[in-house]
Tab-separated table of C-alpha atoms and ligand atoms in Angstrom:
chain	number	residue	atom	x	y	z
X	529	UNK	CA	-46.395	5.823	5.229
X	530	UNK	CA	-46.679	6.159	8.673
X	531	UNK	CA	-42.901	6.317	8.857
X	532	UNK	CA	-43.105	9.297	6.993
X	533	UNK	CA	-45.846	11.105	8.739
X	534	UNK	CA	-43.587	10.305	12.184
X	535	UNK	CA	-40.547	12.216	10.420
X	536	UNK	CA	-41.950	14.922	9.238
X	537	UNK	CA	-43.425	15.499	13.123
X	538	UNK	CA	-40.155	15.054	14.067
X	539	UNK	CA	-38.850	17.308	11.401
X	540	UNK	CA	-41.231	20.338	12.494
X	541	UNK	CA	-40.696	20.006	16.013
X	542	UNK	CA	-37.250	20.358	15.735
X	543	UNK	CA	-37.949	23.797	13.568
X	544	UNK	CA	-40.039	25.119	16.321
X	545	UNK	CA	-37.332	24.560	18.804
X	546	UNK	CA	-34.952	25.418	16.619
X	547	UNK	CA	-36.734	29.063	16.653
X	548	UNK	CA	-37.446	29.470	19.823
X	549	UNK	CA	-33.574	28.652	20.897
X	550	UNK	CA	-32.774	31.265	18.113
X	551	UNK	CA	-35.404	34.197	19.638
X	552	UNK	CA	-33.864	33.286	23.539
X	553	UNK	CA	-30.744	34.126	22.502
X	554	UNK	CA	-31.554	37.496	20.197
X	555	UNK	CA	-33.655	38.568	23.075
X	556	UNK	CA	-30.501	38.069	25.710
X	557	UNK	CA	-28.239	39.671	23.244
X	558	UNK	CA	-30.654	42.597	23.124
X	559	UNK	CA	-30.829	42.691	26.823
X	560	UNK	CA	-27.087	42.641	27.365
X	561	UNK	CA	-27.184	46.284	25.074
X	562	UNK	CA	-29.472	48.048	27.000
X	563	UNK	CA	-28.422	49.971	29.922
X	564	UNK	CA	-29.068	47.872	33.315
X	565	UNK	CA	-31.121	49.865	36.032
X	566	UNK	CA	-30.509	48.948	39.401
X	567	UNK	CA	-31.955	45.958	41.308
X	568	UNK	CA	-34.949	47.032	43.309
X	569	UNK	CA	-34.426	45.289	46.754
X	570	UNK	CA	-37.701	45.773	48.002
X	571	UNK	CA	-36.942	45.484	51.847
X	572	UNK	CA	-40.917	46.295	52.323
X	573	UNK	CA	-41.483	46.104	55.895
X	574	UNK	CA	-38.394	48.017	56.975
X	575	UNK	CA	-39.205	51.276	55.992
X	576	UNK	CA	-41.584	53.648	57.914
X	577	UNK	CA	-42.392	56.450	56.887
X	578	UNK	CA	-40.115	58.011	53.957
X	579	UNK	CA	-39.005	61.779	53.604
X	580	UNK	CA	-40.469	63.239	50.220
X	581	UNK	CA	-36.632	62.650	48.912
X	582	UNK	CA	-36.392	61.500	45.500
X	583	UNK	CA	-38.160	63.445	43.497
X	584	UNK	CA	-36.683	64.885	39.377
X	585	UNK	CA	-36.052	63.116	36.927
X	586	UNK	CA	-32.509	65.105	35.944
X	587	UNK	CA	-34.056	65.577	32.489
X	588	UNK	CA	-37.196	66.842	32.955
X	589	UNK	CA	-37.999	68.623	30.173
X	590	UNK	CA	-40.319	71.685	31.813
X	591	UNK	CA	-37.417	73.245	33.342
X	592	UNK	CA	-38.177	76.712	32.000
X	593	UNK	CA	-41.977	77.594	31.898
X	594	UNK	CA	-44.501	78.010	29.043
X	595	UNK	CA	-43.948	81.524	28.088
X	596	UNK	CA	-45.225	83.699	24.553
X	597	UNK	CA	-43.399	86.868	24.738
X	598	UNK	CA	-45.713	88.951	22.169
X	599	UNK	CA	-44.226	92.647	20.938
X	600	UNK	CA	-46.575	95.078	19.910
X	601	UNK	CA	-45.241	97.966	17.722
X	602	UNK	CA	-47.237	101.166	17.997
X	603	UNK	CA	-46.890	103.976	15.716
X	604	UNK	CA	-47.735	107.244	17.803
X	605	UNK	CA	-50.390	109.161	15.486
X	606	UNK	CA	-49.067	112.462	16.147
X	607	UNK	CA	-45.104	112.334	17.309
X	608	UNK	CA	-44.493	109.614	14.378
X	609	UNK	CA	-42.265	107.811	17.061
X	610	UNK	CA	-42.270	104.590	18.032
X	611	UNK	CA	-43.589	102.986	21.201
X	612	UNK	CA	-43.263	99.917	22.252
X	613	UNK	CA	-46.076	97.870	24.323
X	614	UNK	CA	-44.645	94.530	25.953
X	615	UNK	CA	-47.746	92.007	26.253
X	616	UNK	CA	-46.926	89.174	28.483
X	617	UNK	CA	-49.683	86.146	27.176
X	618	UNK	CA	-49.078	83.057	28.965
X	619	UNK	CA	-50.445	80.037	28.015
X	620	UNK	CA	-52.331	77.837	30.362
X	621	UNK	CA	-50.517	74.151	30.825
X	622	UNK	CA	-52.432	71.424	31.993
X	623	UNK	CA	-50.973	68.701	34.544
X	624	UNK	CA	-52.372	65.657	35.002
X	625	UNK	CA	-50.764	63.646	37.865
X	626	UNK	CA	-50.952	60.145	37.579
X	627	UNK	CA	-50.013	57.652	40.603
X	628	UNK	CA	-49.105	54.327	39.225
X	629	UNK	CA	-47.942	50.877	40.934
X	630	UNK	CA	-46.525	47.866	39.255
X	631	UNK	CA	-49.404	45.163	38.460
X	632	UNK	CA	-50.304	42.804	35.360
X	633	UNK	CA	-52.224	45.900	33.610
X	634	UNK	CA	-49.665	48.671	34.442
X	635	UNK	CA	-48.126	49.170	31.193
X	636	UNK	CA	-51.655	48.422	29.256
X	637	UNK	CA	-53.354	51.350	30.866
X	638	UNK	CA	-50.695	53.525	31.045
X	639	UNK	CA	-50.297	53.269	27.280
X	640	UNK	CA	-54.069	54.066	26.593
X	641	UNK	CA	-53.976	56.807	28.942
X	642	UNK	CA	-50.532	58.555	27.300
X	643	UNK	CA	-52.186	57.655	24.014
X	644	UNK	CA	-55.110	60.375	25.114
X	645	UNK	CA	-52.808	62.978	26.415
X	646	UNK	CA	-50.883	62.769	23.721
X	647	UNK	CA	-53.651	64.818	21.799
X	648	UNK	CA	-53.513	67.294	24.246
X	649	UNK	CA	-51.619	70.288	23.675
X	650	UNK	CA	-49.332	72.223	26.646
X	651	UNK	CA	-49.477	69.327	28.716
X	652	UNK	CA	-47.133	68.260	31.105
X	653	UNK	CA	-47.835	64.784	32.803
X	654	UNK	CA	-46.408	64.862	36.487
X	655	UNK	CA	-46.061	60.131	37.013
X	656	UNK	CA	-45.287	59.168	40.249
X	657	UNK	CA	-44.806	55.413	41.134
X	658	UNK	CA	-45.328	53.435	44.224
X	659	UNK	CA	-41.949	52.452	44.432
X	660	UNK	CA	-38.531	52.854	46.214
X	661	UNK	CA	-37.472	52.831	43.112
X	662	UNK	CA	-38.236	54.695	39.567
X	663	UNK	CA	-38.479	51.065	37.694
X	664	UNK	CA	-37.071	50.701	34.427
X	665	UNK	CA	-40.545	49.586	33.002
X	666	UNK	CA	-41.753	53.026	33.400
X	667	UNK	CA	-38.688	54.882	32.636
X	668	UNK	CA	-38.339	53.730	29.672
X	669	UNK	CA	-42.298	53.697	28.730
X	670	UNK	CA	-42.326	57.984	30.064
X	671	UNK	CA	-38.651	58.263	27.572
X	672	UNK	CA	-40.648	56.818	24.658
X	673	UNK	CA	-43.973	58.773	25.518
X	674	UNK	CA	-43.366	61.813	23.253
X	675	UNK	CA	-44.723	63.397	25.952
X	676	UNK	CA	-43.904	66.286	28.530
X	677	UNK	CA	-42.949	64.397	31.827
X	678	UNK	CA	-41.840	64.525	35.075
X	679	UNK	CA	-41.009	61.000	36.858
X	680	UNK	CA	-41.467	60.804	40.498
X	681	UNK	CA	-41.366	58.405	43.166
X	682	UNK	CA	-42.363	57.969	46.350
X	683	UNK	CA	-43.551	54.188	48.646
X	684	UNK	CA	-46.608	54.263	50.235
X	685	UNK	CA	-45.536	53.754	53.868
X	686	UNK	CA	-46.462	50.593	55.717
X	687	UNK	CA	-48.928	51.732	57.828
X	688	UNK	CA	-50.985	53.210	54.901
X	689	UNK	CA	-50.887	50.152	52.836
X	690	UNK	CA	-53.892	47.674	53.213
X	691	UNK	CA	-53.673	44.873	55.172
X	692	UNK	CA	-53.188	41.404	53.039
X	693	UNK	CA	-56.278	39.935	54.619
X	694	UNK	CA	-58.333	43.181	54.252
X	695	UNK	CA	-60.341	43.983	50.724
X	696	UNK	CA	-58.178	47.036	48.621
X	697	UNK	CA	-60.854	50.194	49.999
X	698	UNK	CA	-59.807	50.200	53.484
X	699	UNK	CA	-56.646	52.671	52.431
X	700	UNK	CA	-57.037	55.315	50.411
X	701	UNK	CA	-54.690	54.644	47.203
X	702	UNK	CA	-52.434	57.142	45.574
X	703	UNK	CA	-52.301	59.779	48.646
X	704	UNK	CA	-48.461	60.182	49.146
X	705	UNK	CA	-47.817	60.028	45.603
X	706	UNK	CA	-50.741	62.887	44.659
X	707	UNK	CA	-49.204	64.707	47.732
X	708	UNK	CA	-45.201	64.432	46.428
X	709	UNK	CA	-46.572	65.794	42.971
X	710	UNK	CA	-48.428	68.935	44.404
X	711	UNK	CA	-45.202	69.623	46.402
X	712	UNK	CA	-43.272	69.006	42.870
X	713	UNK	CA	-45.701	71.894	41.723
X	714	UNK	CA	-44.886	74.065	44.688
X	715	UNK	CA	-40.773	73.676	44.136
X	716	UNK	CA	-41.278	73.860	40.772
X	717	UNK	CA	-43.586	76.526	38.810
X	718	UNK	CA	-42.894	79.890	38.929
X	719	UNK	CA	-46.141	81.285	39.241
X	720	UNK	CA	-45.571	84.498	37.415
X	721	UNK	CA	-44.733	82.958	34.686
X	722	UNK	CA	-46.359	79.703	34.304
X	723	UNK	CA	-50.779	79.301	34.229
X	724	UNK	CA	-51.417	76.099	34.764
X	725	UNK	CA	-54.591	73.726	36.183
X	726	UNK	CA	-53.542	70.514	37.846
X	727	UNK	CA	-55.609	67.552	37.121
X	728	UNK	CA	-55.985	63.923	39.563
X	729	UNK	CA	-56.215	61.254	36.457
X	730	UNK	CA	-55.433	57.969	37.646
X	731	UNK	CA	-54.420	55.323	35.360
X	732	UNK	CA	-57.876	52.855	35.074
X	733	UNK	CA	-59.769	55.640	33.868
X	734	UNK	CA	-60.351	56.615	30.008
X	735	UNK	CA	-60.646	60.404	29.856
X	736	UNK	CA	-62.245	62.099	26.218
X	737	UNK	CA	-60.045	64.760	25.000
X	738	UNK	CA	-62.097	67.499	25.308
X	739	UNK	CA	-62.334	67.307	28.751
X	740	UNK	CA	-58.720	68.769	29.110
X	741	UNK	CA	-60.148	71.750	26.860
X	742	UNK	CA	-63.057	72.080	29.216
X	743	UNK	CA	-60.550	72.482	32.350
X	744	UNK	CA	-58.010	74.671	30.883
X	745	UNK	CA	-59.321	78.081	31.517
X	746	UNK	CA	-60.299	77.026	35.560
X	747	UNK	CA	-59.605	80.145	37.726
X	748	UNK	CA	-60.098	78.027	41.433
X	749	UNK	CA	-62.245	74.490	41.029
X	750	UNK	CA	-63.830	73.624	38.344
X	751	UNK	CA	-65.976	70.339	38.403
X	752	UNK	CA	-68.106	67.931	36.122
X	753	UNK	CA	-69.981	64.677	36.365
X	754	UNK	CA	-67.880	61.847	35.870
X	755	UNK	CA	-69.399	58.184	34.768
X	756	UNK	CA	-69.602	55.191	36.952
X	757	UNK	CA	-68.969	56.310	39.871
X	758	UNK	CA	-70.743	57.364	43.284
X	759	UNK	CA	-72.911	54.553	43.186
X	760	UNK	CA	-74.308	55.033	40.215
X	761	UNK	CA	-74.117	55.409	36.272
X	762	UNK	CA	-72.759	58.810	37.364
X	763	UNK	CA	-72.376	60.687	39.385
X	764	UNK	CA	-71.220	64.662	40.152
X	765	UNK	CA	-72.391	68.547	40.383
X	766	UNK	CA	-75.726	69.768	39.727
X	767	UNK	CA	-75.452	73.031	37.245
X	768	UNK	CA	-77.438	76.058	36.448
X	769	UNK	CA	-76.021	79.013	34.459
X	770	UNK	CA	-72.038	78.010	34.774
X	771	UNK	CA	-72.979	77.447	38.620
X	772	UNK	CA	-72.743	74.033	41.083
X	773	UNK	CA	-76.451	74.248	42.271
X	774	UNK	CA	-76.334	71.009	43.885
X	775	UNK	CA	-74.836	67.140	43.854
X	776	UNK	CA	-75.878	64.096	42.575
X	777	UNK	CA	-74.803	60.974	44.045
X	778	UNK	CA	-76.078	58.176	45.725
X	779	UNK	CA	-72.426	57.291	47.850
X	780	UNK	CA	-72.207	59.949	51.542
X	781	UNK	CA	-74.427	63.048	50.032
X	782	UNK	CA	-73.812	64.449	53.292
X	783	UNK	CA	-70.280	65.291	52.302
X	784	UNK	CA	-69.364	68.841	51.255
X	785	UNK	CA	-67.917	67.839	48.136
X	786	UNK	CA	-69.236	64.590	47.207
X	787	UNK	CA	-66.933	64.311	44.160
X	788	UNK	CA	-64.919	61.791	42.243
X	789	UNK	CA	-60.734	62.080	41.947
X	790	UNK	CA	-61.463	62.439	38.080
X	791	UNK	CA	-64.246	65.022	38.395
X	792	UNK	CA	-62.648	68.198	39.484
X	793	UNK	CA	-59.492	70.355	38.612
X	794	UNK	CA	-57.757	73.289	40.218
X	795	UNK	CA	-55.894	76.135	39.040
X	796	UNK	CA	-52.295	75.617	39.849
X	797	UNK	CA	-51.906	79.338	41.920
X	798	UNK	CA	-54.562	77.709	44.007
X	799	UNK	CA	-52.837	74.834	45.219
X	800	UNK	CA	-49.520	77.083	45.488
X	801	UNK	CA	-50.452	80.461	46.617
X	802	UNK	CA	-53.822	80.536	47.924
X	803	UNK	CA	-53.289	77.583	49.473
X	804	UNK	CA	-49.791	76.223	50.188
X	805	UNK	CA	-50.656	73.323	52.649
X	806	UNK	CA	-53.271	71.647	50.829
X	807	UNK	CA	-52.351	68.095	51.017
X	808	UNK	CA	-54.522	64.394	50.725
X	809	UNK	CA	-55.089	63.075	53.952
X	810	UNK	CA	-53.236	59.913	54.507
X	811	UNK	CA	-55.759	59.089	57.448
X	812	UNK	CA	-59.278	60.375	55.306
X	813	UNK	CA	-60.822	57.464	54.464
X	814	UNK	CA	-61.110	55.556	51.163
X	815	UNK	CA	-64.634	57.851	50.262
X	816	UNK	CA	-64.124	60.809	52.353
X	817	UNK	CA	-60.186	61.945	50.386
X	818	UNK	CA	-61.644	63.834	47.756
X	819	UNK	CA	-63.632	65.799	50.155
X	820	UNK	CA	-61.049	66.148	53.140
X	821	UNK	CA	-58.642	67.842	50.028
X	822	UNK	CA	-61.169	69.951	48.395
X	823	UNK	CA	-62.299	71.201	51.599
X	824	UNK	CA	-59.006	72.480	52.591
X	825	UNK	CA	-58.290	74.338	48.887
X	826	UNK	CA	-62.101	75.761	48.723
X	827	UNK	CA	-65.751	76.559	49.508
X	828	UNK	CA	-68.718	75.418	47.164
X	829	UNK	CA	-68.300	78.993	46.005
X	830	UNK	CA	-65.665	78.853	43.922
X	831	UNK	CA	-66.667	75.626	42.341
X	832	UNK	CA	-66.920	76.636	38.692
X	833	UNK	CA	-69.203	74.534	36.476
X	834	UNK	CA	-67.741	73.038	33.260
X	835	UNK	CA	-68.777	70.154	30.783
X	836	UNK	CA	-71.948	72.527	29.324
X	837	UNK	CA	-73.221	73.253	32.839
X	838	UNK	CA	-72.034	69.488	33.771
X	839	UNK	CA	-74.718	67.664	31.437
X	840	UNK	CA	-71.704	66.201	29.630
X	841	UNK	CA	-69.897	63.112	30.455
X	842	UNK	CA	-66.155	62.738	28.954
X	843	UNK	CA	-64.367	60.282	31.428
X	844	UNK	CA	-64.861	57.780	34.090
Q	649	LIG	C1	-44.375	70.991	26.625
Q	649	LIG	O1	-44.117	71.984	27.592
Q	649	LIG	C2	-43.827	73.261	27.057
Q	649	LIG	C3	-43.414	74.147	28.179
Q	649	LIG	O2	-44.309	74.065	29.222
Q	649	LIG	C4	-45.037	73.786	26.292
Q	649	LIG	O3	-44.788	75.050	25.771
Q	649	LIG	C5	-45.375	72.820	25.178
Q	649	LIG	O4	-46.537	73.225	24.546
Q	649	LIG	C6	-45.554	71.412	25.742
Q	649	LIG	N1	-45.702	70.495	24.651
Q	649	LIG	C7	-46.757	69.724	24.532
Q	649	LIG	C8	-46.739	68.812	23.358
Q	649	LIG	O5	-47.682	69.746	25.305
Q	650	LIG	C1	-44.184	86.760	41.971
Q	650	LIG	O1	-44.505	88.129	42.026
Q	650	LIG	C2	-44.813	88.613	43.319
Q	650	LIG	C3	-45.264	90.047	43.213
Q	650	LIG	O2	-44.504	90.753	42.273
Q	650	LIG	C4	-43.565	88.444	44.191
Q	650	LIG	O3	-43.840	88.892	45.505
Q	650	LIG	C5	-43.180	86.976	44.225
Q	650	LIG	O4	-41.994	86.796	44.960
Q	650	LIG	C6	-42.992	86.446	42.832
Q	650	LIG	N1	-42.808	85.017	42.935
Q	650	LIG	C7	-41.865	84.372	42.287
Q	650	LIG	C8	-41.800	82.908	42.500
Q	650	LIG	O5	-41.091	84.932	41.528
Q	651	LIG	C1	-74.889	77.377	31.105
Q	651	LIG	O1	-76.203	77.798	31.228
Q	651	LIG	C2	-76.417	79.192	30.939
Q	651	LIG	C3	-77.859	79.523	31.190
Q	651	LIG	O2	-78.695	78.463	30.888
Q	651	LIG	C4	-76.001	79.503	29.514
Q	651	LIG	O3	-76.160	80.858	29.261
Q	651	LIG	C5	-74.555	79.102	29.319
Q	651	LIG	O4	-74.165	79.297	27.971
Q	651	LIG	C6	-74.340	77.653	29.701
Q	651	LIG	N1	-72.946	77.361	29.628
Q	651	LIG	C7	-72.452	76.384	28.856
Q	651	LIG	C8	-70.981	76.252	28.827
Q	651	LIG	O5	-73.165	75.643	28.218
C-alpha cells in the first residue's frame, strides 16, 4: 500500500516537472521570435547632465494634426449662385503626459491608467521614461495600447536624483521628463491647426473619465480639487460662479498656487505661444514645483474653475 502511495508521488512529481521543462522551453522559443531591443548598459553615474536628444518615436502616429474641414454650401437668395463658406472647426485634443520609471508596479499602473484613457476620445498620450533607453517593456505595452502615443525618453541627471540614504521627497520626480514633453509640444503642434489642453497625469493616480471632458474646453488654466492630497482628504481651489475664490489645503497655503500635479490643465497655445519658456524647475523643491511652473505660465486670474465650480472630485 504504501508502496503505491510512494509511486504515485513519484509519478506526479515527475508530471509537474515534466511541465514546467515543457513551458521553459515554449517560453525561450517564443523569446528567440521576438525582435531583441538593445541591452540597456546603464553606466548611471557617468552621465551628467543629458541634452534633450532622443526624443520620437519614428511612428508616432499624430504626425498630421486633428483637423474637420466642414463645407458649407450657400445658395444666394437673389443671384441663385453658389457661394461657398469654408468653416475651419478644430477639435480640441487632450494630452496627458505621463513620466514613468521602471519599478515592480510599472506595468500594473500603467495598464489601469491606459485602460482609462482609452475611453477618452481625441487623446494623444505624450510617455516619457526615466531611462537612457526607451525599454522594450514599455514599447511594446504603448504598441499594444490602442492608443494615440508618443514615446519619449529622457534620464533624470545625477544630481537631481535622490540620494540612496535620503527618503524619495527630497527631489522633485518627473521634472526633466514633464519638461522634454512640453518641448515635444513646442516642436511638434502646429498651433493653427491643432486645439489642444495638456494634462500632468502621473502613473499612481486613478483619474474618472469625465474629468478629461471637464478640461477639454480650458482656454489658459483650468483647475479642480483633487483627493488625497495636500494634507488632507483633498485638497484644491475654492469656487464661486466658474471662478477660483480661494484654496484649500492644509500643505504651504502661503504658496500662490497651492495645487496638486493632477489638479490643473493648460491650454496647449499657452504653454507654446503665450508662454514659450515655461519649464519645471529642476531645483523647486519637492512641494513648491507645481507652483514655481504655474507661476511662470499664469496669474490666479486666468485660473478657470471646472469640476461644477470644483465641488467634484474625479481623480487623486
Ligand atoms: C488620435 O489622434 C487623431 C489626430 O489627432 C484624432 O483625430 C483622433 O481622434 C485620436 N484618436 C483617439 C482614439 O483619440
Ligand atoms: C500661425 O499663424 C500666425 C498668424 O497667421 C503666423 O504668424 C504663424 O507663423 C503661424 N504659425 C505656424 C506654426 O504656422
Ligand atoms: C457655477 O456657479 C454658478 C453660480 O452659482 C452657476 O451659474 C454655474 O452654472 C456653475 N457652474 C457649473 C459648471 O456648475
Amino acid at each position: 500500500m504504501m508502496f503505491r502511495g510512494i509511486i504515485k508521488y513519484v509519478a506526479f512529481f515527475g508530471v509537474l516537472v515534466g511541465i514546467a521543462i515543457i513551458t521553459r522551453v515554449l517560453e525561450q522559443v517564443v523569446e528567440k521570435a521576438s525582435p531583441k531591443a538593445p541591452k540597456t548598459n546603464e553606466n548611471d553615474d557617468q552621465l551628467v547632465r543629458r541634452d534633450l536628444t532622443n526624443t520620437d518615436s519614428p511612428s508616432s502616429p499624430l504626425k498630421n494634426t486633428a483637423q474637420a474641414k466642414l463645407e458649407i454650401t450657400v445658395e444666394q437668395p437673389k443671384t441663385g449662385e453658389k457661394k461657398i463658406v469654408k468653416k475651419l472647426s478644430l477639435k480640441t485634443i487632450v494630452y496627458a503626459v505621463t513620466p514613468t520609471y521602471a519599478r515592480f508596479l510599472q506595468k500594473a499602473e500603467l495598464t489601469r491608467l491606459s485602460q482609462t484613457l482609452k475611453h477618452v476620445k481625441d487623446f494623444h498620450w505624450i510617455v516619457v521614461e526615466d531611462s537612457y533607453q526607451k525599454t522594450p517593456l514599455v514599447t511594446r505595452f504603448l504598441a499594444n495600447s490602442g492608443l494615440n502615443y508618443t514615446h519619449l525618453n529622457i534620464r533624470t541627471p545625477v544630481e537631481l536624483r535622490p540620494l540612496k540614504n535620503k527618503p524619495r521627497w527630497t527631489k522633485a520626480r518627473g521634472v526633466e521628463q514633464r519638461n522634454i514633453a512640453i518641448k515635444w509640444l513646442r516642436d511638434n503642434i502646429n498651433i493653427n491647426k491643432t486645439n489642444g489642453v495638456v494634462y500632468f497625469a502621473d502613473d499612481d493616480n486613478t483619474y474618472d473619465i469625465r474629468l478629461f471632458e471637464e478640461m477639454r474646453d480650458i482656454k489658459k488654466i483650468g483647475v479642480w480639487p483633487v483627493a488625497f492630497t495636500g494634507a488632507a482628504r483633498y485638497a484644491g481651489p475654492l469656487c464661486k460662479d466658474g471662478r477660483v475664490v480661494g484654496f484649500y489645503t492644509n500643505w504651504r497655503p502661503s504658496r500662490t498656487f497651492p495645487l496638486d500635479m493632477a489638479a490643473f490643465a493648460i491650454n496647449v497655445k499657452r504653454l507654446i505661444v503665450d508662454k514659450p519658456k515655461a519649464h519645471f524647475d529642476a531645483d523647486a523643491k519637492p512641494g513648491d514645483l507645481e507652483n514655481s511652473f504655474l507661476e511662470q505660465v499664469g496669474t490666479r486670474e486666468d485660473l478657470e474653475a471646472r469640476a461644477s465650480n470644483c465641488s467634484k472630485v474625479y481623480n487623486n
